[in-house]
mmCIF file of C-alpha atoms in Angstrom:
data_model
loop_
_atom_site.group_PDB
_atom_site.id
_atom_site.type_symbol
_atom_site.label_atom_id
_atom_site.label_comp_id
_atom_site.label_asym_id
_atom_site.label_seq_id
_atom_site.Cartn_x
_atom_site.Cartn_y
_atom_site.Cartn_z
ATOM 1 C CA UNK A 1 35.348 34.053 -2.770
ATOM 2 C CA UNK A 2 32.897 34.996 0.302
ATOM 3 C CA UNK A 3 31.000 32.216 -0.005
ATOM 4 C CA UNK A 4 34.669 30.619 -0.582
ATOM 5 C CA UNK A 5 36.023 31.785 3.121
ATOM 6 C CA UNK A 6 32.884 30.971 5.231
ATOM 7 C CA UNK A 7 32.550 27.453 4.023
ATOM 8 C CA UNK A 8 36.496 27.522 4.479
ATOM 9 C CA UNK A 9 36.211 28.837 8.308
ATOM 10 C CA UNK A 10 33.129 26.888 9.180
ATOM 11 C CA UNK A 11 35.007 22.853 7.577
ATOM 12 C CA UNK A 12 38.040 23.787 9.762
ATOM 13 C CA UNK A 13 35.452 24.945 12.859
ATOM 14 C CA UNK A 14 33.657 22.205 12.506
ATOM 15 C CA UNK A 15 36.209 20.080 11.945
ATOM 16 C CA UNK A 16 37.709 20.994 15.624
ATOM 17 C CA UNK A 17 35.305 20.602 17.446
ATOM 18 C CA UNK A 18 35.295 24.691 17.514
ATOM 19 C CA UNK A 19 38.308 23.932 19.993
ATOM 20 C CA UNK A 20 35.961 22.482 22.170
ATOM 21 C CA UNK A 21 36.088 19.837 24.501
ATOM 22 C CA UNK A 22 33.356 17.082 23.767
ATOM 23 C CA UNK A 23 30.027 18.374 26.259
ATOM 24 C CA UNK A 24 32.239 21.381 27.439
ATOM 25 C CA UNK A 25 29.049 24.103 26.137
ATOM 26 C CA UNK A 26 26.639 21.819 27.764
ATOM 27 C CA UNK A 27 28.465 21.434 30.756
ATOM 28 C CA UNK A 28 29.678 24.947 31.495
ATOM 29 C CA UNK A 29 26.725 26.860 30.589
ATOM 30 C CA UNK A 30 26.074 27.489 34.077
ATOM 31 C CA UNK A 31 28.568 29.685 34.442
ATOM 32 C CA UNK A 32 26.607 32.000 31.838
ATOM 33 C CA UNK A 33 23.811 32.392 34.851
ATOM 34 C CA UNK A 34 23.074 36.076 35.438
ATOM 35 C CA UNK A 35 23.238 36.859 31.244
ATOM 36 C CA UNK A 36 19.958 36.342 28.834
ATOM 37 C CA UNK A 37 19.684 34.069 25.734
ATOM 38 C CA UNK A 38 17.309 33.002 23.119
ATOM 39 C CA UNK A 39 17.953 30.007 21.339
ATOM 40 C CA UNK A 40 16.063 30.375 18.470
ATOM 41 C CA UNK A 41 15.880 26.505 16.413
ATOM 42 C CA UNK A 42 14.345 24.666 13.607
ATOM 43 C CA UNK A 43 12.853 20.987 14.516
ATOM 44 C CA UNK A 44 14.050 20.734 10.883
ATOM 45 C CA UNK A 45 17.224 20.806 11.420
ATOM 46 C CA UNK A 46 19.176 18.041 10.250
ATOM 47 C CA UNK A 47 22.741 19.551 10.977
ATOM 48 C CA UNK A 48 21.847 20.472 15.041
ATOM 49 C CA UNK A 49 19.183 18.814 16.526
ATOM 50 C CA UNK A 50 17.048 20.478 18.699
ATOM 51 C CA UNK A 51 18.318 17.315 21.608
ATOM 52 C CA UNK A 52 21.552 19.951 21.455
ATOM 53 C CA UNK A 53 19.410 23.320 21.910
ATOM 54 C CA UNK A 54 17.240 21.469 25.036
ATOM 55 C CA UNK A 55 20.108 20.100 26.940
ATOM 56 C CA UNK A 56 21.859 24.338 26.495
ATOM 57 C CA UNK A 57 19.287 25.728 27.361
ATOM 58 C CA UNK A 58 18.867 23.908 30.484
ATOM 59 C CA UNK A 59 22.646 24.062 31.521
ATOM 60 C CA UNK A 60 21.887 27.520 30.398
ATOM 61 C CA UNK A 61 20.029 29.478 33.609
ATOM 62 C CA UNK A 62 18.759 32.211 31.752
ATOM 63 C CA UNK A 63 18.196 30.941 28.283
ATOM 64 C CA UNK A 64 14.617 30.566 26.036
ATOM 65 C CA UNK A 65 14.717 28.019 23.906
ATOM 66 C CA UNK A 66 12.112 29.038 21.169
ATOM 67 C CA UNK A 67 12.013 25.874 18.604
ATOM 68 C CA UNK A 68 10.077 26.561 14.856
ATOM 69 C CA UNK A 69 7.987 23.958 14.046
ATOM 70 C CA UNK A 70 8.352 24.597 10.461
ATOM 71 C CA UNK A 71 11.824 25.720 10.328
ATOM 72 C CA UNK A 72 15.250 23.513 9.309
ATOM 73 C CA UNK A 73 18.935 25.569 9.574
ATOM 74 C CA UNK A 74 18.539 27.994 7.152
ATOM 75 C CA UNK A 75 14.985 29.153 9.081
ATOM 76 C CA UNK A 76 12.082 31.075 7.923
ATOM 77 C CA UNK A 77 10.261 34.429 7.909
ATOM 78 C CA UNK A 78 9.332 32.504 11.675
ATOM 79 C CA UNK A 79 12.920 31.968 12.701
ATOM 80 C CA UNK A 80 13.785 35.665 10.958
ATOM 81 C CA UNK A 81 11.078 37.126 13.028
ATOM 82 C CA UNK A 82 11.740 35.532 16.440
ATOM 83 C CA UNK A 83 15.165 36.704 16.010
ATOM 84 C CA UNK A 84 14.410 40.140 15.439
ATOM 85 C CA UNK A 85 12.321 40.269 18.546
ATOM 86 C CA UNK A 86 15.415 38.431 20.176
ATOM 87 C CA UNK A 87 17.482 41.523 18.732
ATOM 88 C CA UNK A 88 15.052 43.913 19.773
ATOM 89 C CA UNK A 89 14.514 42.848 23.197
ATOM 90 C CA UNK A 90 18.038 42.706 24.152
ATOM 91 C CA UNK A 91 18.700 45.743 22.063
ATOM 92 C CA UNK A 92 16.754 47.723 23.831
ATOM 93 C CA UNK A 93 18.439 51.211 26.307
ATOM 94 C CA UNK A 94 18.615 50.091 29.754
ATOM 95 C CA UNK A 95 16.218 51.844 32.015
ATOM 96 C CA UNK A 96 18.279 55.434 32.612
ATOM 97 C CA UNK A 97 20.273 55.267 30.517
ATOM 98 C CA UNK A 98 21.966 58.107 28.766
ATOM 99 C CA UNK A 99 23.529 57.726 24.946
ATOM 100 C CA UNK A 100 24.499 61.349 24.590
#
């Protein structure tokens, strides 16, 4: 049931272009200036070509693009390592922040 729900949600978003105007994501990526991000992309991803990730990384001032040469859309151990490193980097508490 969960897999069917995921497929239905994904196909709905894809069929409607995520309700975005063509090119809007790259065109408006400059609005993300000051917000850091890491894009981890498999070079062998046939569903989402590397060109798209490269264009987004160029348009987003604070983005870092990491290309995993041996990975496709679903990733591999190398992909997971880059994602975990990004999560660790952005998940670290800000200097001087008190959580208690």
